[in-house]
Coordinates of C-alpha atoms and ligand atoms in Angstrom, one line a residue:
X1010 CA 35.3 18.4 -40.9
X1011 CA 37.0 21.3 -42.6
X1012 CA 38.8 21.2 -46.6
X1013 CA 40.6 24.7 -47.2
X1014 CA 43.4 25.2 -49.7
X1015 CA 46.5 27.7 -49.7
X1016 CA 49.8 27.9 -52.0
X1017 CA 52.6 26.3 -49.9
X1018 CA 51.7 24.0 -46.2
X1019 CA 54.9 23.9 -44.5
X1020 CA 54.7 21.6 -41.8
X1021 CA 56.9 22.5 -38.2
X1022 CA 57.5 25.9 -37.0
X1023 CA 60.9 24.9 -36.2
X1024 CA 63.7 27.4 -36.8
X1025 CA 64.1 26.0 -40.2
X1026 CA 59.9 25.8 -41.0
X1027 CA 59.6 29.1 -39.9
X1028 CA 62.8 30.6 -42.4
X1029 CA 60.8 28.4 -45.2
X1030 CA 57.6 30.1 -44.6
X1031 CA 59.1 33.5 -44.6
X1032 CA 61.2 33.2 -47.5
X1033 CA 57.9 31.3 -49.6
X1034 CA 55.4 34.3 -48.7
X1035 CA 58.0 37.4 -49.4
X1036 CA 58.2 35.6 -52.7
X1037 CA 54.4 36.5 -52.6
X1038 CA 53.4 32.5 -52.1
X1039 CA 50.1 32.1 -49.5
X1040 CA 51.4 30.0 -47.1
X1041 CA 50.1 28.4 -44.3
X1042 CA 52.3 27.0 -41.3
X1043 CA 51.9 24.0 -39.0
X1044 CA 52.5 23.4 -35.7
X1045 CA 51.9 21.0 -33.4
X1046 CA 53.8 22.2 -30.0
X1047 CA 54.3 25.4 -28.4
X1048 CA 57.8 26.6 -27.8
X1049 CA 59.7 24.6 -25.3
X1050 CA 62.8 24.7 -23.6
X1051 CA 64.3 22.0 -25.5
X1052 CA 68.3 21.2 -26.2
X1053 CA 68.9 21.9 -29.7
X1054 CA 70.8 24.7 -31.8
X1055 CA 72.2 28.0 -30.1
X1056 CA 74.6 29.0 -32.9
X1057 CA 73.9 30.4 -36.4
X1058 CA 76.8 31.3 -38.7
X1059 CA 77.4 33.9 -40.4
X1060 CA 75.7 32.4 -43.5
X1061 CA 72.6 32.4 -41.5
X1062 CA 73.1 35.7 -40.3
X1063 CA 73.1 36.8 -43.6
X1064 CA 70.4 35.3 -45.0
X1065 CA 68.1 36.1 -42.3
X1066 CA 69.2 39.8 -43.1
X1067 CA 68.3 39.4 -46.7
X1068 CA 64.8 38.2 -45.8
X1069 CA 64.5 41.4 -43.5
X1070 CA 64.0 38.9 -40.7
X1071 CA 65.4 41.3 -37.3
X1072 CA 67.6 39.3 -35.2
X1073 CA 65.6 38.5 -32.1
X1074 CA 66.4 41.6 -29.0
X1075 CA 68.9 39.2 -27.0
X1076 CA 70.8 37.4 -29.9
X1077 CA 74.4 37.9 -29.6
X1078 CA 76.5 38.4 -32.4
X1079 CA 79.7 39.4 -29.9
X1080 CA 79.7 35.6 -28.6
X1081 CA 80.0 33.9 -31.9
X1082 CA 83.5 35.2 -33.6
X1083 CA 84.8 32.0 -33.9
X1084 CA 85.9 29.1 -32.1
X1085 CA 88.9 28.1 -29.8
X1086 CA 90.0 24.9 -29.4
X1087 CA 91.6 23.2 -26.0
X1088 CA 94.0 20.2 -27.1
X1089 CA 93.9 17.2 -25.1
X1090 CA 97.8 17.9 -23.9
X1091 CA 97.1 21.4 -22.8
X1092 CA 98.9 23.1 -24.8
X1093 CA 98.0 26.4 -25.8
X1094 CA 94.3 27.0 -27.1
X1095 CA 93.9 27.5 -30.6
X1096 CA 92.3 30.4 -32.0
X1097 CA 90.0 29.8 -35.6
X1098 CA 87.9 33.2 -36.0
X1099 CA 85.6 33.5 -39.2
X1100 CA 87.3 34.7 -41.7
X1101 CA 87.2 38.4 -43.0
X1102 CA 85.7 40.0 -39.3
X1103 CA 82.5 38.1 -39.7
X1104 CA 80.6 36.6 -36.8
X1105 CA 77.9 34.5 -36.1
X1106 CA 74.9 34.8 -33.7
X1107 CA 74.4 33.1 -30.4
X1108 CA 70.6 32.7 -29.3
X1109 CA 68.5 31.1 -26.7
X1110 CA 66.8 28.0 -28.9
X1111 CA 63.2 28.5 -27.3
X1112 CA 63.9 32.5 -27.9
X1113 CA 65.1 32.1 -31.5
X1114 CA 62.3 30.0 -32.4
X1115 CA 59.7 32.0 -30.8
X1116 CA 60.6 35.0 -32.2
X1117 CA 60.7 33.5 -35.5
X1118 CA 57.2 32.2 -35.3
X1119 CA 56.4 35.6 -33.9
X1120 CA 58.1 37.5 -37.1
X1121 CA 56.4 34.8 -39.4
X1122 CA 52.9 35.7 -37.8
X1123 CA 53.1 39.5 -38.9
X1124 CA 53.9 38.5 -42.6
X1125 CA 50.5 39.6 -44.8
X1126 CA 49.9 36.0 -46.7
X1127 CA 51.4 34.1 -44.0
X1128 CA 49.1 32.0 -41.6
X1129 CA 50.8 30.3 -38.6
X1130 CA 48.3 27.7 -37.0
X1131 CA 49.1 26.5 -33.7
X1132 CA 48.7 23.0 -31.8
X1133 CA 48.5 21.3 -35.3
X1134 CA 49.9 17.5 -35.4
X1135 CA 49.7 16.6 -39.2
X1136 CA 48.9 12.8 -39.2
X1137 CA 49.2 11.7 -43.0
X1138 CA 49.4 13.3 -46.5
X1139 CA 47.9 12.4 -49.4
X1140 CA 49.4 13.0 -52.8
X1141 CA 48.5 16.8 -52.0
X1142 CA 46.4 17.1 -49.5
X1143 CA 47.8 17.0 -45.4
X1144 CA 45.4 15.9 -42.9
X1145 CA 45.1 17.0 -39.1
X1146 CA 42.3 16.1 -36.4
X1147 CA 39.3 16.2 -38.7
X1148 CA 40.9 18.7 -41.2
X1149 CA 42.5 18.5 -44.5
X1150 CA 44.7 21.4 -46.2
X1151 CA 45.5 20.7 -50.0
X1152 CA 48.4 22.8 -51.3
X1153 CA 50.2 22.4 -54.5
X1154 CA 53.8 22.5 -52.7
X1155 CA 53.7 20.9 -49.1
X1156 CA 57.2 21.4 -47.2
X1157 CA 58.2 18.9 -44.5
X1158 CA 59.9 20.7 -42.5
X1159 CA 59.2 18.6 -39.2
X1160 CA 62.3 17.6 -37.9
X1161 CA 64.0 14.4 -37.6
X1162 CA 60.8 12.0 -36.9
X1163 CA 59.3 13.8 -39.9
X1164 CA 55.8 12.7 -41.0
X1165 CA 56.2 14.1 -44.3
X1166 CA 59.7 11.8 -45.1
X1167 CA 57.4 8.9 -43.9
X1168 CA 54.9 9.7 -45.9
X1169 CA 57.5 9.4 -48.8
X1170 CA 58.0 5.6 -47.9
X1171 CA 61.3 6.2 -46.9
X1172 CA 63.1 4.3 -44.5
X1173 CA 64.0 6.3 -41.4
X1174 CA 67.8 5.7 -41.1
X1175 CA 69.0 7.9 -38.5
X1176 CA 72.1 6.5 -37.2
X1177 CA 72.7 7.0 -33.1
X1178 CA 75.7 9.0 -33.1
X1179 CA 76.1 9.6 -29.2
X1180 CA 74.1 11.6 -26.7
X1181 CA 74.5 15.7 -25.2
X1182 CA 74.6 16.3 -21.6
X1183 CA 74.2 19.6 -21.0
X1184 CA 74.2 22.3 -18.4
X1185 CA 73.7 25.9 -18.3
X1186 CA 76.3 27.9 -15.8
X1187 CA 75.3 31.4 -14.4
X1188 CA 77.8 34.7 -13.6
X1189 CA 81.3 33.1 -15.0
X1190 CA 83.6 34.2 -17.5
X1191 CA 84.8 32.4 -20.7
X1192 CA 88.5 32.4 -21.1
X1193 CA 88.1 34.0 -24.6
X1194 CA 84.5 35.7 -24.4
X1195 CA 83.5 36.1 -28.3
X1196 CA 84.3 32.7 -29.2
X1197 CA 82.8 28.9 -28.5
X1198 CA 85.3 26.9 -26.7
X1199 CA 85.8 23.4 -28.2
X1200 CA 87.4 21.4 -24.8
X1201 CA 89.1 18.2 -25.8
X1202 CA 90.6 15.2 -23.9
X1203 CA 87.3 13.8 -22.3
X1204 CA 85.4 11.2 -23.6
X1205 CA 84.1 13.5 -26.2
X1206 CA 84.2 16.9 -27.1
X1207 CA 83.0 19.8 -24.6
X1208 CA 81.5 22.8 -26.3
X1209 CA 81.2 26.0 -24.6
X1210 CA 79.2 29.2 -25.7
X1211 CA 77.9 32.2 -24.3
X1212 CA 74.2 32.6 -25.0
X1213 CA 73.1 35.5 -22.9
X1214 CA 75.1 38.3 -21.0
X1215 CA 74.7 36.0 -17.7
X1216 CA 74.7 32.5 -18.9
X1217 CA 77.1 29.8 -20.7
X1218 CA 75.6 26.6 -22.2
X1219 CA 78.2 23.5 -21.8
X1220 CA 77.4 20.5 -24.1
X1221 CA 79.3 17.2 -23.0
X1222 CA 79.6 14.9 -26.1
X1223 CA 78.7 11.5 -23.7
X1224 CA 79.3 8.0 -25.8
X1225 CA 76.6 5.8 -26.3
X1226 CA 78.1 2.9 -24.7
X1227 CA 75.1 1.3 -22.7
X1228 CA 77.0 1.5 -20.0
X1229 CA 74.2 3.6 -17.2
X1230 CA 77.4 5.0 -15.2
X1231 CA 77.9 7.3 -17.4
X1232 CA 74.8 9.2 -16.9
X1233 CA 75.4 9.8 -13.2
X1234 CA 76.4 13.2 -12.1
X1235 CA 79.4 11.8 -10.3
X1236 CA 80.7 9.8 -13.4
X1237 CA 80.5 13.1 -15.8
X1238 CA 82.3 15.1 -13.3
X1239 CA 84.5 12.7 -13.2
X1240 CA 85.4 12.0 -16.4
X1241 CA 84.9 15.6 -18.1
X1242 CA 86.0 18.2 -15.4
X1243 CA 89.4 18.2 -16.2
X1244 CA 88.9 19.1 -20.1
X1245 CA 87.7 21.8 -18.9
X1246 CA 89.2 25.5 -18.4
X1247 CA 90.0 25.6 -14.9
X1248 CA 88.1 29.0 -14.4
X1249 CA 84.7 27.3 -14.8
X1250 CA 85.1 24.0 -13.2
X1251 CA 83.7 25.0 -9.6
X1252 CA 80.8 25.9 -11.9
X1253 CA 80.6 23.2 -13.5
X1254 CA 80.9 20.7 -10.9
X1255 CA 77.8 22.7 -8.8
X1256 CA 75.7 22.5 -12.0
X1257 CA 76.2 18.7 -12.6
X1258 CA 75.9 18.0 -8.7
X1259 CA 72.7 19.5 -8.2
X1260 CA 71.5 17.4 -11.5
X1261 CA 70.3 20.7 -13.5
X1262 CA 71.4 18.3 -16.6
X1263 CA 69.5 18.2 -20.1
X1264 CA 70.2 15.3 -22.4
X1265 CA 69.6 15.4 -26.0
X1266 CA 70.6 12.2 -28.7
X1267 CA 72.9 12.9 -31.2
X1268 CA 72.2 11.3 -34.5
X1269 CA 73.0 11.3 -38.0
X1270 CA 71.2 10.6 -41.6
X1271 CA 72.7 11.4 -44.5
X1272 CA 71.1 14.4 -46.7
X1273 CA 70.2 11.8 -49.8
X1274 CA 66.0 12.3 -50.2
X1275 CA 65.0 15.9 -50.4
X1276 CA 61.3 14.9 -51.4
X1277 CA 59.4 14.7 -54.3
X1278 CA 57.8 17.4 -56.6
X1279 CA 55.3 19.3 -54.5
X1280 CA 56.6 17.9 -51.2
X1281 CA 59.8 18.9 -50.4
X1282 CA 62.0 18.1 -47.7
X1283 CA 64.1 21.1 -45.5
X1284 CA 65.5 20.9 -42.4
X1285 CA 66.4 18.2 -40.2
X1286 CA 63.8 16.3 -42.2
X1287 CA 66.2 16.0 -45.1
X1288 CA 69.1 14.8 -42.9
X1289 CA 71.5 15.7 -39.9
X1290 CA 74.7 15.3 -38.4
X1291 CA 76.1 15.6 -35.0
X1292 CA 76.2 19.4 -33.6
X1293 CA 79.8 19.6 -33.1
X1294 CA 80.2 21.8 -36.1
X1295 CA 76.7 23.9 -35.1
X1296 CA 75.9 23.6 -38.5
X1297 CA 71.8 22.5 -38.5
X1298 CA 69.7 25.3 -38.6
X1299 CA 72.5 27.3 -41.2
X1300 CA 72.2 24.5 -43.5
X1301 CA 68.2 24.2 -43.2
X1302 CA 68.2 28.1 -43.8
X1303 CA 70.2 27.3 -47.1
X1304 CA 68.1 24.7 -47.4
X1305 CA 64.3 27.5 -47.2
X1306 CA 66.6 30.2 -49.2
X1307 CA 66.8 27.7 -52.0
X1308 CA 63.5 26.5 -51.9
X1309 CA 62.3 29.7 -52.3
X1310 CA 64.7 30.9 -55.2
X1311 CA 64.2 27.3 -57.0
X1312 CA 62.0 26.8 -60.5
X1313 CA 61.4 23.1 -60.0
X1314 CA 62.2 20.4 -57.5
X1315 CA 64.8 19.0 -59.9
X1316 CA 66.8 22.3 -59.4
X1317 CA 66.3 22.9 -55.5
X1318 CA 67.3 18.7 -54.8
X1319 CA 70.7 19.4 -57.4
X1320 CA 71.5 22.1 -55.3
X1321 CA 71.1 20.9 -51.9
X1322 CA 72.6 17.7 -52.4
X1323 CA 76.0 19.4 -54.0
X1324 CA 75.8 21.3 -51.0
X1325 CA 75.6 19.1 -48.3
X1326 CA 78.2 16.3 -48.8
X1327 CA 81.1 18.6 -47.7
X1328 CA 79.8 19.9 -44.4
X1329 CA 78.9 16.3 -43.7
X1330 CA 82.2 14.9 -44.4
X1331 CA 83.8 17.4 -42.6
X1332 CA 81.8 17.3 -38.9
X1333 CA 82.0 13.3 -39.5
X1334 CA 85.8 13.5 -39.8
X1335 CA 86.3 16.1 -37.0
X1336 CA 84.3 14.1 -34.8
X1337 CA 86.2 11.1 -35.6
X1338 CA 89.7 13.2 -35.5
X1339 CA 88.5 14.5 -31.9
X1340 CA 86.9 11.2 -30.1
X1341 CA 89.3 8.5 -31.3
X1342 CA 92.7 7.4 -29.3
X1343 CA 94.4 4.9 -31.5
X1344 CA 97.7 6.5 -32.1
X1345 CA 97.3 6.8 -35.7
X1346 CA 93.9 9.2 -34.6
X1347 CA 96.4 10.6 -32.5
X1348 CA 99.4 11.9 -34.4
X1349 CA 96.7 13.0 -37.2
X1350 CA 95.2 15.1 -34.1
X1351 CA 98.7 16.8 -33.4
X1352 CA 99.1 17.7 -37.5
X1353 CA 95.9 19.2 -37.8
X1354 CA 96.9 21.3 -34.7
X1355 CA 100.1 22.3 -35.7
X1356 CA 98.6 23.1 -39.4
X1357 CA 96.1 25.4 -38.1
X1358 CA 98.9 26.8 -35.5
X1359 CA 101.2 28.0 -38.3
X1360 CA 99.1 28.3 -41.7
X1361 CA 96.2 31.1 -41.2
X1362 CA 95.0 30.0 -44.4
X1363 CA 94.2 26.7 -43.5
X1364 CA 92.6 28.4 -40.5
X1365 CA 90.3 30.1 -42.7
X1366 CA 89.7 27.3 -45.0
X1367 CA 88.6 25.6 -42.1
X1368 CA 86.0 28.1 -40.4
X1369 CA 84.8 28.8 -44.4
X1370 CA 84.4 24.6 -44.6
X1371 CA 82.6 24.8 -41.3
X1372 CA 80.1 27.8 -41.8
X1373 CA 79.4 26.5 -45.0
X1374 CA 80.9 29.4 -46.9
X1375 CA 82.8 26.3 -48.9
X1376 CA 81.1 23.6 -49.8
X1377 CA 83.3 22.2 -51.8
X1378 CA 85.0 18.4 -51.6
X1379 CA 88.5 19.7 -53.3
X1380 CA 88.8 21.8 -50.2
X1381 CA 88.2 19.3 -48.0
X1382 CA 90.5 17.0 -49.5
X1383 CA 93.0 19.4 -49.5
X1384 CA 92.9 19.9 -45.3
X1385 CA 92.5 15.9 -45.3
X1386 CA 95.8 15.5 -47.4
X1387 CA 98.1 18.3 -45.7
X1388 CA 96.8 17.2 -42.5
X1389 CA 98.1 13.1 -43.3
X1390 CA 101.1 14.8 -44.9
X1391 CA 102.3 16.6 -41.6
X1392 CA 101.5 13.4 -39.6
X1393 CA 105.2 11.8 -41.0
X1394 CA 105.1 9.0 -38.3
X1395 CA 101.9 7.7 -40.1
X1396 CA 103.2 6.8 -43.2
X1397 CA 102.8 3.1 -44.1
X1398 CA 100.8 2.7 -41.1
X1399 CA 97.8 0.6 -40.4
X1400 CA 95.9 3.5 -38.6
X1401 CA 96.4 5.8 -41.6
X1402 CA 94.6 3.3 -44.0
X1403 CA 91.8 3.0 -41.5
X1404 CA 91.5 7.0 -42.3
X1405 CA 91.7 6.6 -46.1
X1406 CA 89.1 3.6 -45.8
X1407 CA 86.8 6.2 -44.1
X1408 CA 87.4 8.6 -46.8
X1409 CA 86.9 6.2 -49.6
X1410 CA 83.8 4.8 -47.7
X1411 CA 82.0 8.0 -47.2
X1412 CA 82.6 9.8 -50.5
X1413 CA 82.8 7.4 -53.0
X1414 CA 78.9 6.2 -52.8
X1415 CA 77.6 9.3 -52.1
X1416 CA 79.5 11.0 -55.3
X1417 CA 78.4 8.2 -57.3
X1418 CA 74.8 7.9 -56.2
X1419 CA 74.3 11.9 -56.9
X1420 CA 77.1 12.8 -59.0
X1421 CA 78.5 15.5 -56.9
X1422 CA 80.9 18.0 -58.3
X1423 CA 84.1 18.0 -56.3
X1424 CA 84.7 22.1 -56.8
Ligands
FAD485 C1 72.5 19.0 -28.3 C2 72.3 19.7 -29.8 C3 72.7 21.1 -30.1 C4 72.6 21.6 -31.4 N1 73.3 23.0 -31.6 C5 73.2 23.6 -33.3 C6 74.2 24.7 -33.0 O1 74.7 25.3 -32.1 N2 74.0 25.3 -34.0 C7 73.0 24.1 -35.3 O2 73.0 25.2 -36.1 N3 72.6 23.4 -34.8 C8 72.3 23.1 -34.2 N4 71.9 21.7 -33.7 C9 70.7 21.2 -34.7 C10 69.8 22.3 -34.6 O3 69.0 21.6 -33.2 C11 68.7 21.3 -35.4 O4 69.2 21.1 -36.8 C12 67.6 22.6 -35.8 O5 66.6 22.7 -34.8 C13 66.7 21.7 -37.0 O6 65.6 22.7 -37.2 P1 64.1 22.4 -37.8 O7 63.5 23.4 -38.0 O8 64.6 21.4 -38.9 O9 63.8 21.0 -37.2 P2 63.0 21.1 -35.5 O10 63.5 21.9 -34.6 O11 63.3 20.0 -35.0 O12 61.7 21.6 -35.5 C14 60.6 20.9 -36.0 C15 59.3 21.4 -35.6 O13 57.9 20.5 -36.7 C16 57.1 20.4 -35.6 N5 56.6 19.3 -35.9 C17 57.1 17.7 -35.9 N6 56.4 17.0 -36.1 C18 55.1 17.7 -36.4 C19 53.8 17.3 -37.0 N7 53.5 16.1 -37.3 N8 52.8 18.4 -37.5 C20 53.3 19.7 -37.2 N9 54.4 20.0 -36.4 C21 55.3 19.0 -36.3 C22 57.9 19.9 -34.2 O14 57.2 20.5 -33.1 C23 58.9 21.4 -34.1 O15 58.6 22.8 -33.7 C24 71.7 20.9 -32.1 C25 71.3 19.7 -32.0 C26 71.1 19.4 -30.9 C27 70.7 18.4 -30.6

C-alpha cells in the first residue's frame, strides 16, 4: 500500500482537469493529476470560445497543431421558416477554436506532462475521499487541496454528500461528414425547424461534425436512422443533405446524453469542484469547456475557497440562463414561443449591438444578468402580438422560476 503527499491532487484529466493542473503548477504548486481512462473518441466538446483561447495563451499552453481558429468566428442561425440566415460573429474580430475532442484532451494531457512540478498518473481510478486523502486501488494520496475535475459523475462531488441533481434534457446524435463544403465556412451553423436544433461545425480540414438534438420522449423510434433522416434532413442546408443521409444510413451515429445541473455547489475548503463536476448545461451554446477553464483560472488565482466560490457563483447564472432560454426558444412550438423567436430574429437582423450583446453573453465575456434581462425584454417588446397572452405569461413564469431562487440562494449580483 502506497501513501504519498502532494500540494494539489486533481482528479480527472479531462479538458478542465488538465487546465486546472497547469494553472496551479504555473503558480508554483506541486500538482498530481490522476486519470482513470485513456483518451477515447467520445462525443463531447469541440468548440472553445475566445475567452478560453485567451486563457490558454495566458497560461502559455499552445493550441493543438490541428486546432482551427479559422473555423470559429461565430455562428450562423438558419431560421425554421427558410428566411435569410442570420450572422452572429464574435465582436472585435475575435475568434474561438474548433478541435476534435480526443485531440484536444490528448494535447492538454501531453502539455501537462511536460511541466516541472506536475505529475500525471494515468490508469488511476479514485474510489473515495476521506478528509484530505484520496484512495485509488491500494494507494492513498494526501493533499491540502483536492480538485474534483472528474466530470458529471464526479466521485469528489459524491464524497461531499451532495445530491446528484442531474436532469436529463435530451439526447445528442452525431455524425461526421467528410469532404463537404459548409455554406458559411468559418462559422458554426445552428439550423432550426427539426424537433431539436442541429449544430454543424468544421472540426478538421476534411471533416464536419453534425449534432442533432433529439428529444428524450422515450420513443425508441427516434433512435432509428430512418426517423433521424426523415425528421432532421430538411433543416440542414441543401448542400449537406446527401452526405448526411449517407452517414446516417450507414449507422455511423454517436450518441451522448444532454443533461443539466445548475452550478450551485463548488465544494468546501480543501475540496474544490471545477468544470462539469460543479455543474453543466445543454451543449447548445458550447460553453462547458470555456466555463470550466474559467473555473480553473479562478481557482489558481483565489486566496481562499470562499473567494473562488463567490466569483464562480456570480458568473455562472448568466450563461446558464442564456442556454436554458435559447434552448426553450429554439424548441418550443406554441404560438407565444414562435412569436418570440420571430422577434429575436428580427432584432438580430436590424440591431448589430444586440448581436454583439448575444455573442458576449454566449461566449462568457459578459455574465451580467442585466444584459440577459435587457435582451429578454427587447425580444418580448418586439413580439407585439403577445401582449397580455397566456403564452407570454409562461415565459415570464420561466424567467421568475429560474432567476429568483438562484439569486436568493447566492445573492448573485445583477451587474
Ligand atoms: C454532445 C456534446 C457536445 C458538447 N459540445 C461542447 C462544445 O462544443 N464546447 C464546449 O465547451 N463544451 C461542449 N460540451 C461540454 C463539454 O464536453 C464538457 O463541458 C467538458 O468535457 C467538461 O470537461 P471536464 O474536464 O469538466 O469533464 P470531463 O470531460 O467529463 O472529464 C472528466 C475526466 O475525469 C476522469 N474521471 C472521472 N472519474 C474519475 C475518477 N474517479 N478517477 C480518475 N479519473 C476520473 C474521466 O475519465 C475524464 O477524463 C459538449 C458536451 C456534449 C455531451
